[in-house]
Coordinates of C-alpha atoms and ligand atoms in Angstrom, one line a residue:
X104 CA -1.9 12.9 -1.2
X105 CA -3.7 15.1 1.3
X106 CA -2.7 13.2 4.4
X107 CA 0.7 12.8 3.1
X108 CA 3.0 13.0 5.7
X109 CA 7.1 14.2 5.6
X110 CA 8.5 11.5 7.8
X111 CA 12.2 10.4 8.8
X112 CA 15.1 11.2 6.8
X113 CA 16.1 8.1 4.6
X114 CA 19.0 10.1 2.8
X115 CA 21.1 13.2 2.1
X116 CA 22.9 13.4 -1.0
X117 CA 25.0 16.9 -2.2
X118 CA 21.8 18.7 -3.9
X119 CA 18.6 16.9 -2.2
X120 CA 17.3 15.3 1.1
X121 CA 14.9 12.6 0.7
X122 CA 12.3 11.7 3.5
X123 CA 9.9 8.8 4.1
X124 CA 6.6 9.0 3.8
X125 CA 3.7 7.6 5.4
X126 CA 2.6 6.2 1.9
X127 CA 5.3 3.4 0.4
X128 CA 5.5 3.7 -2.8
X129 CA 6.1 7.9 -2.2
X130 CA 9.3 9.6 -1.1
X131 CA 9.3 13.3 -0.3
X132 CA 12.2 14.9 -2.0
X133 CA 13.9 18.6 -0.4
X134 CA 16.2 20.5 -3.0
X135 CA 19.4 22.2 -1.0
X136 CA 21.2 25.0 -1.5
X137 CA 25.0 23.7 -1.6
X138 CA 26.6 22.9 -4.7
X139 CA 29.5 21.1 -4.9
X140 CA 32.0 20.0 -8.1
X141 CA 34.6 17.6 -9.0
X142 CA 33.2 14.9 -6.6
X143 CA 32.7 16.9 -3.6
X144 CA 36.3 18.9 -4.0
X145 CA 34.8 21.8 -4.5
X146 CA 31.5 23.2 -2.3
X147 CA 29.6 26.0 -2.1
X148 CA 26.2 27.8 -1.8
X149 CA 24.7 29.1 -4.6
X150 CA 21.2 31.2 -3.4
X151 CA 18.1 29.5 -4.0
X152 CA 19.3 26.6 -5.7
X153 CA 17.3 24.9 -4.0
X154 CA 14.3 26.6 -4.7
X155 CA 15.1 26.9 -8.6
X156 CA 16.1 23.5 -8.9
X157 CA 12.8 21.9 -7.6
X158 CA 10.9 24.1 -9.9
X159 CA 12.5 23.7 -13.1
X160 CA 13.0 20.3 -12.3
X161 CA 9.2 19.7 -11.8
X162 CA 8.1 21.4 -15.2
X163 CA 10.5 19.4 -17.0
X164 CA 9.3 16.3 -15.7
X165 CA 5.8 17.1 -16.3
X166 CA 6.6 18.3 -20.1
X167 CA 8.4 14.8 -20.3
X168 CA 4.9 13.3 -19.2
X169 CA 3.2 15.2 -21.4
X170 CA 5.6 13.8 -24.1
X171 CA 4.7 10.0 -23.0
X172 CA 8.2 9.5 -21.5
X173 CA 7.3 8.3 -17.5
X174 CA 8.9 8.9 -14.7
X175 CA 9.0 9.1 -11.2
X176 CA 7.7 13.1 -10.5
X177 CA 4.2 13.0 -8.7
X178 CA 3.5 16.5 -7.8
X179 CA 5.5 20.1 -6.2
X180 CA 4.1 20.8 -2.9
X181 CA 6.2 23.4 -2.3
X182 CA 9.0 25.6 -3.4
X183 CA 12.1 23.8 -2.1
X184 CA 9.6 20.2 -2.0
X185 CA 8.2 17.4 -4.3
X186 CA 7.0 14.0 -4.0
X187 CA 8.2 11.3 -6.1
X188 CA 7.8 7.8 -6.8
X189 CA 9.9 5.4 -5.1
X190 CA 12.4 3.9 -7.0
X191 CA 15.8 0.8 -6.7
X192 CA 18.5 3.3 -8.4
X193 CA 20.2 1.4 -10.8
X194 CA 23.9 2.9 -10.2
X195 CA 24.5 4.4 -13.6
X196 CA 24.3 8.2 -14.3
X197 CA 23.5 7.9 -18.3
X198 CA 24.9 11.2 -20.2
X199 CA 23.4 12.0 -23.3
X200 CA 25.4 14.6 -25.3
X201 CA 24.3 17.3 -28.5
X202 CA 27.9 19.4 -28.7
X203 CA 31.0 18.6 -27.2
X204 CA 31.9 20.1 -23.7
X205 CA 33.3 19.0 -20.5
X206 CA 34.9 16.1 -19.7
X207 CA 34.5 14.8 -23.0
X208 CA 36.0 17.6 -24.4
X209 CA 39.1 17.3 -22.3
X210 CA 39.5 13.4 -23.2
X211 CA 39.2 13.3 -26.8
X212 CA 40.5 17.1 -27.5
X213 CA 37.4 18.2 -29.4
X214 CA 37.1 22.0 -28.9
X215 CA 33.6 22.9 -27.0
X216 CA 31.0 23.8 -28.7
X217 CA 31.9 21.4 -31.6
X218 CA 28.6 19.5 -32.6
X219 CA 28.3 15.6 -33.5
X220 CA 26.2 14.3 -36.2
X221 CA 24.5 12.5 -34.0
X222 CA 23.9 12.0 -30.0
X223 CA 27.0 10.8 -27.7
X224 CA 25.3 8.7 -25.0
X225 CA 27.8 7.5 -22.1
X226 CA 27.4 5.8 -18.8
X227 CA 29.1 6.5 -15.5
X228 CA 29.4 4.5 -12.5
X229 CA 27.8 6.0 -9.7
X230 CA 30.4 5.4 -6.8
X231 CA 32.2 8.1 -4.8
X232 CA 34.9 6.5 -4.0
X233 CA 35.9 6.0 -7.3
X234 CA 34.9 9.6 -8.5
X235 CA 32.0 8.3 -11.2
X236 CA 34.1 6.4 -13.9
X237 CA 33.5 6.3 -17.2
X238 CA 32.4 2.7 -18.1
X239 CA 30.6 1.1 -20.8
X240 CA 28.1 -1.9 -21.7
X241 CA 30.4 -4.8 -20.6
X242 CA 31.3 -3.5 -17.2
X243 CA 28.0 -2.7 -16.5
X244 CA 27.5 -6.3 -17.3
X245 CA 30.6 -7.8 -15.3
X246 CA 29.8 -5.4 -12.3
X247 CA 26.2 -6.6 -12.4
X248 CA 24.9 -2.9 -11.8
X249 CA 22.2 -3.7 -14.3
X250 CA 21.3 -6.2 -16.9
X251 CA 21.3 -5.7 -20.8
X252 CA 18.1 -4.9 -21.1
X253 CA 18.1 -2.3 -18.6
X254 CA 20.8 -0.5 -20.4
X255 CA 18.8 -0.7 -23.5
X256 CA 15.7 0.5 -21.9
X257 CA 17.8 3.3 -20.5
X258 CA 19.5 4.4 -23.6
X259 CA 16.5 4.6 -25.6
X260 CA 14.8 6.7 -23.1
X261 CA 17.7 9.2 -22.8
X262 CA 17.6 9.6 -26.4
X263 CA 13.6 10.3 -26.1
X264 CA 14.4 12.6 -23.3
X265 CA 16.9 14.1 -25.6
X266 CA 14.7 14.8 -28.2
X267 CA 11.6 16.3 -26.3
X268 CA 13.8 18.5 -24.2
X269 CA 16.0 19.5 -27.1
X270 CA 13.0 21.1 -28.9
X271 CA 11.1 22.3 -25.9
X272 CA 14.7 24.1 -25.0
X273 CA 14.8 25.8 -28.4
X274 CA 11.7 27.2 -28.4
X275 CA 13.0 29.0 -25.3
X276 CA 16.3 30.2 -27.2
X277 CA 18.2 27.7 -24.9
X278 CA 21.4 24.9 -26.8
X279 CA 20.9 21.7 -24.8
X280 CA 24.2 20.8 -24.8
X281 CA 24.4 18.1 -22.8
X282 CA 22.9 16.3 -19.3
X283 CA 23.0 13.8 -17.1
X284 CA 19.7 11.4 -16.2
X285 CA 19.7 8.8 -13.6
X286 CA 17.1 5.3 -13.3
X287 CA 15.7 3.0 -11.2
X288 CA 13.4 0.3 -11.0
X289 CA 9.7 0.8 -10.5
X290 CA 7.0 -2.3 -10.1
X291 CA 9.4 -4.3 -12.4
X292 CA 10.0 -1.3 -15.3
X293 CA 12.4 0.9 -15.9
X294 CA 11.7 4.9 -15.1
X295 CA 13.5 7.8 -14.6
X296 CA 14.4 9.6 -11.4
X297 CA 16.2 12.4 -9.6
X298 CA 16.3 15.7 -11.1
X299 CA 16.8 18.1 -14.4
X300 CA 18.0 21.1 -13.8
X301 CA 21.4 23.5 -14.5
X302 CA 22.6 21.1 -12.1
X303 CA 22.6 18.3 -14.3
X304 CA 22.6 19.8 -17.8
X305 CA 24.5 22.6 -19.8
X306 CA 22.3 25.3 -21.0
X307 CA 23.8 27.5 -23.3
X308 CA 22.1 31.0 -24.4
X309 CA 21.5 30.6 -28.4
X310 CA 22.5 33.6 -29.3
X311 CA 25.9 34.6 -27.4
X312 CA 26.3 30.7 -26.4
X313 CA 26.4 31.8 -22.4
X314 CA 26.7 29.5 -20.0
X315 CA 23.0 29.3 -18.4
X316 CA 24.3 26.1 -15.6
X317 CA 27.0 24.9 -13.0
X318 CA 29.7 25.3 -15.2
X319 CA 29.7 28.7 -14.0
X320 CA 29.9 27.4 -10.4
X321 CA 32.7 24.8 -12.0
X322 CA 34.5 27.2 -13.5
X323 CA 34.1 30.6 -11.3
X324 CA 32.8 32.3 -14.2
X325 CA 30.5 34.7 -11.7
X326 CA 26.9 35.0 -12.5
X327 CA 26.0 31.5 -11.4
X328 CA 22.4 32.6 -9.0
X329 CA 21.7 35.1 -11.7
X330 CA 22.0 31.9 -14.4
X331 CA 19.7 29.7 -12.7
X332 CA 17.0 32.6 -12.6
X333 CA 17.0 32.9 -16.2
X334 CA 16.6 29.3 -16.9
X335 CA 13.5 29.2 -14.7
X336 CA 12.3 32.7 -16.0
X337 CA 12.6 31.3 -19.8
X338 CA 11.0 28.1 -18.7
X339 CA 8.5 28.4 -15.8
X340 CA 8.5 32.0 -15.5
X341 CA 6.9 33.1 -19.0
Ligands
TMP1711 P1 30.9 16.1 -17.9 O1 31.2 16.8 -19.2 O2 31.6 16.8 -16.7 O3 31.1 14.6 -18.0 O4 29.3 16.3 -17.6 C1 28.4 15.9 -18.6 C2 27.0 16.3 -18.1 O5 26.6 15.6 -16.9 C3 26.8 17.8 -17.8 O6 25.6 18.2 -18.3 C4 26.9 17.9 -16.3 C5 26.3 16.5 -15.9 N1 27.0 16.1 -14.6 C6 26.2 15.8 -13.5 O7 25.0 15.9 -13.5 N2 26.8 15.3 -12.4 C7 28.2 15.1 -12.3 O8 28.7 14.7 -11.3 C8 29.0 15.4 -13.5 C9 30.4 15.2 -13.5 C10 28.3 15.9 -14.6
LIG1712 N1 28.2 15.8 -8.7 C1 29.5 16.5 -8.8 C2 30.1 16.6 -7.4 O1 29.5 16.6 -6.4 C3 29.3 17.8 -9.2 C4 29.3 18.2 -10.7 O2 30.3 18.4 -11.3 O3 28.2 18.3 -11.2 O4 31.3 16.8 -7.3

């Protein structure tokens, strides 16, 4: 790790630029500063991002190590830097969801907020040109973007995931209301990847239910630097 060294660019996605390294199996991940919403329509900066991002990021994955639940996080070298495990993305972003919000509320009418008696758990197709689709078991299966078992594997570690970060969360007066995980494949099994952050999940305050994520960025509901702050003061900073 030492000797590990930051080599060409193999990638640079809307949140995160991942590099090379000299060592295979390792990528070396930068978190960004732009934010961008509704597949790219809408972009912006939102200050130190970046830098919040990578950290709460990093002490999520380690709690979900601690917690038995793998993946590919190796170690922060820096504030706007980790290394990570190298992974094949399998192209499905996998939501897991506590209350109703978003897109879901918006398709089935279910006023936000509204809780279910028990975890949603959706898939997306990860392809830009077709703004992330909703799909489901069977199109995953006839578009071959990963095979039954996979799905399995990756619904039953969403729901883990779900359950550790649900009760971490509370402790730190935070509603997990919903999130986003992607997968890949690594040396033949499947383990989770990119990132967990306000980026990818909606935090809501316990007590006055405020938005704590990109929904104020979505939304233009002010605050949004300010938001990520607190998330990594409750979590990281205390
Ligand atoms: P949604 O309600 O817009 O479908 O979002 C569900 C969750 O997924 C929410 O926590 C935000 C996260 N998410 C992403 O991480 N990336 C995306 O591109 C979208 C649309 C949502
Ligand atoms: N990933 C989405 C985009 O780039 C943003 C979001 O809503 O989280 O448009």
């Amino acid at each position: 790790m030492e000797n590990l060294k930051k080599l060409e660019k193999l990638y640079e996605g809307k949140a995160k630029k991942i590099y090379k390294t000299n060592d295979e199996d390792l990528l070396w991940v930068e978190y960004k500063d732009d934010a961008t919403a509704f597949n790219g329509l809408k972009k912006g900066t939102i200050v130190n991002k970046g830098v919040f991002n990578n950290l709460i990021s990093a002490h999520l994955f380690e709690l979900l190590n601690k917690n038995s639940i793998e993946n590919h996080f190796v170690k922060r070298i820096s504030d706007r830097e980790q290394i990570v495990k190298k992974l094949d993305i399998i192209p499905v972003e996998v939501i897991v969801r506590n209350l109703a919000a978003g897109s879901l509320s918006k398709r089935l009418n279910i006023e936000e907020g509204t809780s279910f008696k028990h975890p949603v758990v959706e898939y997306c197709y990860k392809s830009d040109e077709l703004s992330d689709p909703l799909i489901n078991e069977d199109h995953i299966s006839i578009l071959e973007l990963a095979t039954g078992e996979q799905v399995k594997e990756m619904r039953s570690i969403a729901l883990k995931v779900n359950e550790v970060l649900k009760k971490y969360l509370e402790k730190k007066n935070i509603i997990l209301v919903d999130f986003k995980l992607e997968f890949g494949m690594h040396k033949g099994k499947v383990m989770l990847g990119d990132e967990i952050s306000p980026d990818t999940c909606r935090f809501w305050d316990a007590e006055t239910k405020k938005k704590l994520d990109k929904d104020r960025f979505r939304r233009d509901l002010g605050g949004v630097e300010a938001a990520y702050e607190e998330v990594y003061k409750r979590l990281v900073g205390s």
